[in-house]
PDB file of C-alpha atoms in Angstrom:
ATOM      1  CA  UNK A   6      -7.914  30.537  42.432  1.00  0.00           C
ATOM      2  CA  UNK A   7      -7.556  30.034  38.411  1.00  0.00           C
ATOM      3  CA  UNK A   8     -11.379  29.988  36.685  1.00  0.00           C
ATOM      4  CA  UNK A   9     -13.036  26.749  36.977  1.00  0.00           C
ATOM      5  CA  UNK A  10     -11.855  25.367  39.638  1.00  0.00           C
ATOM      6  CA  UNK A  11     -13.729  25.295  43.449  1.00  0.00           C
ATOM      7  CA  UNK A  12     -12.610  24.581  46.854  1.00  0.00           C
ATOM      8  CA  UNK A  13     -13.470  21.102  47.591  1.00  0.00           C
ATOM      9  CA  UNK A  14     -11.773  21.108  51.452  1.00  0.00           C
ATOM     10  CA  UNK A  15      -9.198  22.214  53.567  1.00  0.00           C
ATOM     11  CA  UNK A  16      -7.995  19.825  56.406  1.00  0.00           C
ATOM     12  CA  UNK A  17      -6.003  20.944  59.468  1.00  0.00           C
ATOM     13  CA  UNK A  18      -2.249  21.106  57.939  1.00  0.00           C
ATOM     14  CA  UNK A  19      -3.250  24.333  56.344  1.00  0.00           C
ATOM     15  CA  UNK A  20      -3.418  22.487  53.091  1.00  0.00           C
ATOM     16  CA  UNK A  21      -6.563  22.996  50.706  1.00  0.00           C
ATOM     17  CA  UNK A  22      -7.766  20.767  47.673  1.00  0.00           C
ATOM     18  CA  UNK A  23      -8.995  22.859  44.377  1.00  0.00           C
ATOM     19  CA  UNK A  24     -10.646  20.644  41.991  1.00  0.00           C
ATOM     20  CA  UNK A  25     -10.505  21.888  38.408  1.00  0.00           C
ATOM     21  CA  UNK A  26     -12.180  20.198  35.106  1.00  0.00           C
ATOM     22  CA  UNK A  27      -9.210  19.867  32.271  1.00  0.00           C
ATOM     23  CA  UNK A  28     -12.244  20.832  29.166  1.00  0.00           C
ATOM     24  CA  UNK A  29     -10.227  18.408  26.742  1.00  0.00           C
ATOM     25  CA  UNK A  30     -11.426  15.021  28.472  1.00  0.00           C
ATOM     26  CA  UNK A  31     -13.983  14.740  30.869  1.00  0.00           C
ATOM     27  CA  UNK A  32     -13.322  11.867  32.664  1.00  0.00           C
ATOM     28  CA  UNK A  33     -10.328  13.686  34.252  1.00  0.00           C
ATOM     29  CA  UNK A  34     -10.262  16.369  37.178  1.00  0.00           C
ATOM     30  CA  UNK A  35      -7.306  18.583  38.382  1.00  0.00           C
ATOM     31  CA  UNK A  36      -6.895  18.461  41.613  1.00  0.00           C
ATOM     32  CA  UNK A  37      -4.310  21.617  43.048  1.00  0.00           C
ATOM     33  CA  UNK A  38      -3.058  21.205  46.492  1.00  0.00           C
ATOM     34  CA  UNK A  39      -2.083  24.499  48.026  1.00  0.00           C
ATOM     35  CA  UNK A  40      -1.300  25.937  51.296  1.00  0.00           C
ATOM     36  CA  UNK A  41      -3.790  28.314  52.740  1.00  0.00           C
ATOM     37  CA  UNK A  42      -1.800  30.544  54.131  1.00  0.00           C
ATOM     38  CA  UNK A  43      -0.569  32.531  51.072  1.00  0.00           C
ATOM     39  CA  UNK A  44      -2.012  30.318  48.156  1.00  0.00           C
ATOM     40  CA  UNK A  45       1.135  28.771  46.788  1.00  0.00           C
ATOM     41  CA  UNK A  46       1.015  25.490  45.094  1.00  0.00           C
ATOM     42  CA  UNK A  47       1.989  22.555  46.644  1.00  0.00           C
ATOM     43  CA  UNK A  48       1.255  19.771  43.933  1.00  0.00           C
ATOM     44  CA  UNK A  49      -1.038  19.077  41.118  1.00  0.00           C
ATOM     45  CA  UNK A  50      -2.212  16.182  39.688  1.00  0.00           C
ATOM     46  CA  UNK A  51      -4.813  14.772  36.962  1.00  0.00           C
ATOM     47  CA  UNK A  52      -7.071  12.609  38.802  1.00  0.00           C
ATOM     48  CA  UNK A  53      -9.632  10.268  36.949  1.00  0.00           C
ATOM     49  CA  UNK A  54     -12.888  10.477  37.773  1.00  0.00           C
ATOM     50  CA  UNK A  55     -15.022  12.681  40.559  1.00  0.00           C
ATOM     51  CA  UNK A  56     -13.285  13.693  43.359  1.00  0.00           C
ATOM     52  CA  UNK A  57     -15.489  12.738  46.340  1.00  0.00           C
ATOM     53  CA  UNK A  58     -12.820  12.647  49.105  1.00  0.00           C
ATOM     54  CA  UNK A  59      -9.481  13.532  50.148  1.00  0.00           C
ATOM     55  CA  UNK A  60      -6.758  12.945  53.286  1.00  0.00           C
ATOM     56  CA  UNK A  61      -3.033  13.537  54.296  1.00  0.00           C
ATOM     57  CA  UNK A  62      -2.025  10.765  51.603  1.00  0.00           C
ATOM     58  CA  UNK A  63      -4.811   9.753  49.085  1.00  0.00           C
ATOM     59  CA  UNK A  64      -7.240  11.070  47.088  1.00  0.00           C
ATOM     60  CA  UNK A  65     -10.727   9.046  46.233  1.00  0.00           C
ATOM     61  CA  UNK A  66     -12.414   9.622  43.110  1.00  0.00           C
ATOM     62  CA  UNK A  67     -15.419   7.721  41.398  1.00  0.00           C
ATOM     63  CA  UNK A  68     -15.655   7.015  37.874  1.00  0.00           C
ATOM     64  CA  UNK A  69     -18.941   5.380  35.452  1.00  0.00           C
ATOM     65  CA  UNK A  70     -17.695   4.037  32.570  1.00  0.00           C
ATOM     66  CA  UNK A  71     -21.062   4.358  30.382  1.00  0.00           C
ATOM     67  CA  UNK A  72     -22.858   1.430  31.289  1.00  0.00           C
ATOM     68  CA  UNK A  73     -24.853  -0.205  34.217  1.00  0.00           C
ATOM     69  CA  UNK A  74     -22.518  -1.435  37.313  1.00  0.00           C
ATOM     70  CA  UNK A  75     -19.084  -0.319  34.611  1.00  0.00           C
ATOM     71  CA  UNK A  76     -17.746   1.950  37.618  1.00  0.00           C
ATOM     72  CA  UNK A  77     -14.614   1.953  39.336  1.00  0.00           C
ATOM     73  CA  UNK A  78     -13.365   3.863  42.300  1.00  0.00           C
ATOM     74  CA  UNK A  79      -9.909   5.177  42.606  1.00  0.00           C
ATOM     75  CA  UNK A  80      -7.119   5.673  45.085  1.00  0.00           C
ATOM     76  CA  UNK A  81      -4.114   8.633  44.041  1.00  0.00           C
ATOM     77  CA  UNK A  82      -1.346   9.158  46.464  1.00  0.00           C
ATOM     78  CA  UNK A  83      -1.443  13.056  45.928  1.00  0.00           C
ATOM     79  CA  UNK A  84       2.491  13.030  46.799  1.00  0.00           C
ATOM     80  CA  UNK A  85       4.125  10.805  44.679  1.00  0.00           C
ATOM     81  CA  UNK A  86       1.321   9.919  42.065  1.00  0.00           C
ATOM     82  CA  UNK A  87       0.922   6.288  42.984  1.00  0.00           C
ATOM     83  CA  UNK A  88      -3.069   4.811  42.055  1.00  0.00           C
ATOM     84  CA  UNK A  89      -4.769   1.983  43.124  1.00  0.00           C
ATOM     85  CA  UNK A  90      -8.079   1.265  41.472  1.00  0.00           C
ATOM     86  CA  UNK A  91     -10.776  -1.386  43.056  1.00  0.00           C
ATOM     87  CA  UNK A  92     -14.535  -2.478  42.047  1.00  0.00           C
ATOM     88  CA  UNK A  93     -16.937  -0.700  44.239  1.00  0.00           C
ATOM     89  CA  UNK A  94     -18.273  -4.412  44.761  1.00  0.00           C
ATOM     90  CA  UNK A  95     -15.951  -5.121  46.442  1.00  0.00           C
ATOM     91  CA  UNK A  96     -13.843  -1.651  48.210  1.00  0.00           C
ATOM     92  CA  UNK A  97     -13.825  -2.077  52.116  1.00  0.00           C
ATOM     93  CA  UNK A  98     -13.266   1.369  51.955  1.00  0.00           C
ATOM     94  CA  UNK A  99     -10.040   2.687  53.372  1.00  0.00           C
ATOM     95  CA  UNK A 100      -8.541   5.817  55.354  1.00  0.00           C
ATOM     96  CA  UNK A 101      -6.791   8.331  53.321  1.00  0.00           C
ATOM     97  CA  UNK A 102      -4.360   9.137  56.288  1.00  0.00           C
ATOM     98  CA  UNK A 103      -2.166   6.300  56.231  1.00  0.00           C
ATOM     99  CA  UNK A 104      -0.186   4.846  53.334  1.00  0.00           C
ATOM    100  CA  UNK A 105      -1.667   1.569  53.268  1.00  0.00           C
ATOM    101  CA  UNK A 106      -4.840   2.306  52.840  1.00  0.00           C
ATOM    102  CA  UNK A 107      -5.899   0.820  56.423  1.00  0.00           C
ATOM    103  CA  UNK A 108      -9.641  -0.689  56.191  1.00  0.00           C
ATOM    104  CA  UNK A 109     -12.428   0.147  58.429  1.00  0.00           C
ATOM    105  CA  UNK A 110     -12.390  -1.748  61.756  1.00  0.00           C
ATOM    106  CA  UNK A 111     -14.508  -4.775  61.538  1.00  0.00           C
ATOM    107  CA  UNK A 112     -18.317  -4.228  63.020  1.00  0.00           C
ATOM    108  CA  UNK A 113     -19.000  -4.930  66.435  1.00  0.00           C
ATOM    109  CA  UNK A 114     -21.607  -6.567  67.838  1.00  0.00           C
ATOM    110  CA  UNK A 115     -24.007  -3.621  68.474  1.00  0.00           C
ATOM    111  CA  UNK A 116     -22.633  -1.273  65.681  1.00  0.00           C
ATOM    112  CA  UNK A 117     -23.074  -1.666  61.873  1.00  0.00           C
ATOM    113  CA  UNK A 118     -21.201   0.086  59.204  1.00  0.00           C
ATOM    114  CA  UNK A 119     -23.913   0.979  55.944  1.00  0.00           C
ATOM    115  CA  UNK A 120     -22.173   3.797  54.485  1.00  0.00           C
ATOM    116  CA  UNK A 121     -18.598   3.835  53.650  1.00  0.00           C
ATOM    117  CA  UNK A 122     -16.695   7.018  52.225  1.00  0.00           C
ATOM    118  CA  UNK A 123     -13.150   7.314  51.756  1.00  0.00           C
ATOM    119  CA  UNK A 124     -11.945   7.195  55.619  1.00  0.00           C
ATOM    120  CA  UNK A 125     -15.445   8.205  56.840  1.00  0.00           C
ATOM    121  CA  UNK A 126     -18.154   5.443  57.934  1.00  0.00           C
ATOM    122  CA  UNK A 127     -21.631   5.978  58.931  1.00  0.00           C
ATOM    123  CA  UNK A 128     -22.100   3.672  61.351  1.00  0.00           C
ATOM    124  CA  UNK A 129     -25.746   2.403  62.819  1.00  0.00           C
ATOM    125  CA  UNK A 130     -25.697   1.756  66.460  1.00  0.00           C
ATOM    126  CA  UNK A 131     -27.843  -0.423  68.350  1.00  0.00           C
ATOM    127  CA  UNK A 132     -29.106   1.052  71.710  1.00  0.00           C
ATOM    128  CA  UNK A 133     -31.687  -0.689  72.913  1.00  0.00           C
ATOM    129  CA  UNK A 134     -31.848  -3.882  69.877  1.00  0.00           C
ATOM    130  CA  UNK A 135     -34.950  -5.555  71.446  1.00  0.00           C
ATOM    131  CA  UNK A 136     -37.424  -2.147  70.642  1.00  0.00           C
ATOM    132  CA  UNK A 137     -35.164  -1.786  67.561  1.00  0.00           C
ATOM    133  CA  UNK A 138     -33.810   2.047  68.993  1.00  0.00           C
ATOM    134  CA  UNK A 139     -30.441   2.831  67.195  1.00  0.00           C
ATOM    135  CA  UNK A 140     -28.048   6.060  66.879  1.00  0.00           C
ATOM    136  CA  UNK A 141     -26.600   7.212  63.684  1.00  0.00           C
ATOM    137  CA  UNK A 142     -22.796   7.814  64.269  1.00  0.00           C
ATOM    138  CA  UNK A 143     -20.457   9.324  61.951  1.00  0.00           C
ATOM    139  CA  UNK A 144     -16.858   7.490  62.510  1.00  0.00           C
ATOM    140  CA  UNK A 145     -13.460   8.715  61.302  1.00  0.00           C
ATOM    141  CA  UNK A 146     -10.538   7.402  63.101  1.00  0.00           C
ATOM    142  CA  UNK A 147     -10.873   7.117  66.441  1.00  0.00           C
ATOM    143  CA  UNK A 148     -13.412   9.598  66.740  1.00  0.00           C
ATOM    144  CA  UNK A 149     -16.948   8.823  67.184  1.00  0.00           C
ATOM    145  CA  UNK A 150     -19.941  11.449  66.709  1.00  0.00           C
ATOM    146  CA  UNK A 151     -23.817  10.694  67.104  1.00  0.00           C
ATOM    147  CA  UNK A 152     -25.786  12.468  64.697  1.00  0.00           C
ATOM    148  CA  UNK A 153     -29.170  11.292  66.130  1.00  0.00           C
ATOM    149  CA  UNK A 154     -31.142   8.368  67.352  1.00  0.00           C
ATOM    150  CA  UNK A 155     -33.869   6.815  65.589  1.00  0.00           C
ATOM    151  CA  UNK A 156     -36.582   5.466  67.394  1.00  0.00           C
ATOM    152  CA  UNK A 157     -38.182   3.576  64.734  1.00  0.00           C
ATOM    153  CA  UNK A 158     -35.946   2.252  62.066  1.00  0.00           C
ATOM    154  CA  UNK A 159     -33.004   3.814  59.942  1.00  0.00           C
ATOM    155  CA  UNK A 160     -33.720   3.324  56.706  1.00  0.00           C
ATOM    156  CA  UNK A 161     -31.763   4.747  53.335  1.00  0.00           C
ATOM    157  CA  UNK A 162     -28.725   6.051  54.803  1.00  0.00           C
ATOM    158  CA  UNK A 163     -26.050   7.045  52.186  1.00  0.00           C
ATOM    159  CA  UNK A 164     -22.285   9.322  52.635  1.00  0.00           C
ATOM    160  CA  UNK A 165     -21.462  10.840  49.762  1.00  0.00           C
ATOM    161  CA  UNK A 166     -19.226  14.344  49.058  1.00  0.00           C
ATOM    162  CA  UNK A 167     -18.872  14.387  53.243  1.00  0.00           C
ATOM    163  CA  UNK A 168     -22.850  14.573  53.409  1.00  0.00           C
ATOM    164  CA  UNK A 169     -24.546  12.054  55.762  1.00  0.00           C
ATOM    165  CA  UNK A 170     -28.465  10.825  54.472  1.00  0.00           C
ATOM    166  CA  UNK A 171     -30.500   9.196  56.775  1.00  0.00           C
ATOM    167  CA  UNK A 172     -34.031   8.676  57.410  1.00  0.00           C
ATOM    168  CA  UNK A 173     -35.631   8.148  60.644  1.00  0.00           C
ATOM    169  CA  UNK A 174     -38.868   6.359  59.588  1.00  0.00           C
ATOM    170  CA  UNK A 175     -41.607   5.654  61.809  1.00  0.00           C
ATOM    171  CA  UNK A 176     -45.254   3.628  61.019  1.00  0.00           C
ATOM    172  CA  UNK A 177     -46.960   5.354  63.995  1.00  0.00           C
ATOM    173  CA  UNK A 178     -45.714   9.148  63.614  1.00  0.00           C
ATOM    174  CA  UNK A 179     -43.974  11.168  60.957  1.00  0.00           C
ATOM    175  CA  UNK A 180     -41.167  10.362  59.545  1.00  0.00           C
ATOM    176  CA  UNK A 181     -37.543  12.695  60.125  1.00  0.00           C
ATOM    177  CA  UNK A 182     -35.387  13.234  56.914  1.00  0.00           C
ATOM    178  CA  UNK A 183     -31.777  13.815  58.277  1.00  0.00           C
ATOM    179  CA  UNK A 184     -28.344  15.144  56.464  1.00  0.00           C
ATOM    180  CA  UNK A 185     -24.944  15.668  58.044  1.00  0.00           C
ATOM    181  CA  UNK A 186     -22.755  17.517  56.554  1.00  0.00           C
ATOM    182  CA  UNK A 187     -19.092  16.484  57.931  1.00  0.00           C
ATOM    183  CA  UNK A 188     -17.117  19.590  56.417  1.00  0.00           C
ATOM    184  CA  UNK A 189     -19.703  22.064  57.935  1.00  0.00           C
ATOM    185  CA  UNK A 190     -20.999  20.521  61.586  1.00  0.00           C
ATOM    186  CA  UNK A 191     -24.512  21.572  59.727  1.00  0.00           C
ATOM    187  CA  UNK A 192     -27.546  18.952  60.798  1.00  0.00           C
ATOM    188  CA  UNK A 193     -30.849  19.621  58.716  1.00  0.00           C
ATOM    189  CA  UNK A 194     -34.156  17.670  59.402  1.00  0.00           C
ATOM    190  CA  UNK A 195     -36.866  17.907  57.409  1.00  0.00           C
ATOM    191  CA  UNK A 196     -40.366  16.448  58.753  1.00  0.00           C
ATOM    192  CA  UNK A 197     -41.890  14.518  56.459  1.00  0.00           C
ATOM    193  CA  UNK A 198     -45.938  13.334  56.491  1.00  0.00           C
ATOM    194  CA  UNK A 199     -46.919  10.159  58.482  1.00  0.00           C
ATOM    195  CA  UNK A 200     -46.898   7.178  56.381  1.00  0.00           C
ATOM    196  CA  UNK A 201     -50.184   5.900  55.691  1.00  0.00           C
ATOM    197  CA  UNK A 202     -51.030   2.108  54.313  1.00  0.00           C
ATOM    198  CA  UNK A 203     -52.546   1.581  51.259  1.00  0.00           C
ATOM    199  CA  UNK A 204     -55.464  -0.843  50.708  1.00  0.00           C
ATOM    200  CA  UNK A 205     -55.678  -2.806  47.520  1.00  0.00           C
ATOM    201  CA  UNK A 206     -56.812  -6.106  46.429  1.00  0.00           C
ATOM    202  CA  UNK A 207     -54.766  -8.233  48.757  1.00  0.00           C
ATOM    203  CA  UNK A 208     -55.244  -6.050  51.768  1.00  0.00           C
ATOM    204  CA  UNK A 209     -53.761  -3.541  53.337  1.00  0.00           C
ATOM    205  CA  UNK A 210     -49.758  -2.756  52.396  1.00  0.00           C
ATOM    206  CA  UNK A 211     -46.765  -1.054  54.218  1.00  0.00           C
ATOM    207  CA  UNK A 212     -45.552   2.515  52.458  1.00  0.00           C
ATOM    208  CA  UNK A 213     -42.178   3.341  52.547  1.00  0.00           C
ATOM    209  CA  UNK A 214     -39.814   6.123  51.884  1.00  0.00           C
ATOM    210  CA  UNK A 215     -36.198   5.988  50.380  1.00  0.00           C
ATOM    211  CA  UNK A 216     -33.637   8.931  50.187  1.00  0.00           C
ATOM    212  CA  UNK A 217     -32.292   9.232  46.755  1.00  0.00           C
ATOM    213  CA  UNK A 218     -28.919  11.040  46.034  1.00  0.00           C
ATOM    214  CA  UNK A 219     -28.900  12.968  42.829  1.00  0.00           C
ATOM    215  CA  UNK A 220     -25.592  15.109  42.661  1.00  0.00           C
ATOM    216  CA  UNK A 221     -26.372  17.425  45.906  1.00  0.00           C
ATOM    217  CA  UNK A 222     -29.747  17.438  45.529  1.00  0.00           C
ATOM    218  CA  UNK A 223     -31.677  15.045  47.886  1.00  0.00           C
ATOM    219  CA  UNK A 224     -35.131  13.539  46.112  1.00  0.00           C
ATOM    220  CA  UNK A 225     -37.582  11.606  48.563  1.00  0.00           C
ATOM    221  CA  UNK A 226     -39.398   8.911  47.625  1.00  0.00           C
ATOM    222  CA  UNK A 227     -42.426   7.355  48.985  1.00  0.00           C
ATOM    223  CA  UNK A 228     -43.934   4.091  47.994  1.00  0.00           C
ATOM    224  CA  UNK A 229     -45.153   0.603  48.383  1.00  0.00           C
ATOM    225  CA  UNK A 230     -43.369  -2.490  48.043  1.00  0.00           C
ATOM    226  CA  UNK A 231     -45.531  -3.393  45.514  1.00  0.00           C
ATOM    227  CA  UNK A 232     -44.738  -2.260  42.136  1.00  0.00           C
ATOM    228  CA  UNK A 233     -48.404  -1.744  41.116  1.00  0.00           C
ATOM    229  CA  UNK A 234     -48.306   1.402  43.876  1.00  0.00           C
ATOM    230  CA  UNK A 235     -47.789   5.100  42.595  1.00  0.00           C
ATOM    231  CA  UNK A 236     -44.286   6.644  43.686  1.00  0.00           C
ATOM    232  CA  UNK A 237     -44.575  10.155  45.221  1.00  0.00           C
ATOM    233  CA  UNK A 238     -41.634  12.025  44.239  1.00  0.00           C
ATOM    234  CA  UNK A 239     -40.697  14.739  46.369  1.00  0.00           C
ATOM    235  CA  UNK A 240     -37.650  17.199  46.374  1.00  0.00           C
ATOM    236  CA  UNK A 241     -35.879  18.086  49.470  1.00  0.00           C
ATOM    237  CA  UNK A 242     -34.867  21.992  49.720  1.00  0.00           C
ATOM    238  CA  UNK A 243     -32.392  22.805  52.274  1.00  0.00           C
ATOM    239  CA  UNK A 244     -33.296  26.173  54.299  1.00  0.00           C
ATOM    240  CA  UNK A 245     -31.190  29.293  53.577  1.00  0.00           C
ATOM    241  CA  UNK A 246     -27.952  29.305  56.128  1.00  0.00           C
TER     242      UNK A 246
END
């Protein structure tokens, strides 16, 4: 592996993706392919932006431009070099195993797509709809995995770098953060204190939490809707493996 560079995946063709920065412009990432098997490399490519994502054909990358909502999200066909670039507003998402960049099946009925990543969804089930019980699945293909159930609502779910956020908030118990990690199988929950209203001026008012993403790092948040209300801020440490 040359210096600078880390392993971002491998996938099941024995392949593996390196991402290295280039130092002269940092808006660009190397991205070596190589085979697993002895290390030789298959392909390389300059690839703008982060490199969030990867499958048999594409590569998905994210890039800011500097100012508020100036980002763009990238497709590279890591074979022949080909890019397609879209507005995050409006990217269906696609999967990075075909060449056409397929979209994400249209939700059902009972299931909801809220987090879209490359060929990955995080999908929100409804189990029972009428007592408002729902599963979290994470959906790839064909295949279909539950990551948990939340009995009270799903709130702040996010998939980002193959990492699935979710939080399983309830008004009468504590709360359940949840993350997923695709690559690794890994499930953490973290219990989090029983929300309590707060009484002001007009009466009593709801607190909520929110899961915010920064980098790897996972910050929790808890707060009214009210913007008068303090904002607890609150880090979430992952236990050693």
């Amino acid at each position: 592996m040359r210096a600078g560079c880390r392993l971002l995946s491998a996938n099941p063709r024995r392949l593996a993706l390196l991402t290295c920065g280039t130092g002269s412009a940092p808006n660009l990432t190397v991205a070596d392919i190589i085979r697993t098997r002895d290390g030789s490399l298959v392909t390389r490519r300059e690839i703008t932006g982060r490199i969030d994502a990867w499958g048999s054909v594409w590569i998905d990358s994210f890039e800011n431009h500097g100012c508020y909502h100036c980002d763009s999200i990238y497709y590279t066909d890591w074979r022949t070099g080909r890019r397609v670039e879209r507005d995050p507003m409006d990217d269906p998402g696609g999967d990075l195993d075909t060449p056409h960049l397929r979209p994400p099946p249209e939700d059902t009925g009972t299931d909801s797509t809220v987090a879209v990543e490359g060929s990955a969804r995080l999908v929100e089930h409804d189990v029972r709809p009428r007592d408002l019980t729902s599963e979290m699945l994470f959906v790839r293909g064909r295949r279909r995995q539950t990551l948990g159930r939340c009995d009270g609502s799903c709130v702040s779910p996010s998939l980002q770098a193959g990492r699935a956020v979710w939080i399983d908030q309830r008004n009468d118990r504590p709360s359940t953060l949840h993350e997923f990690d695709a690559r690794t199988g890994r499930h953490i929950r973290w219990r989090m204190p029983r929300l309590v209203p707060v009484r002001d001026e007009d009466g009593y008012s709801d607190i909520e939490y929110e899961a915010i993403r920064v980098g790897r790092a996972i910050v929790l948040a808890a707060g009214g809707v009210d913007p008068r209300h303090r904002i607890s801020l609150q880090l979430a440490i992952r236990p050693a493996k």
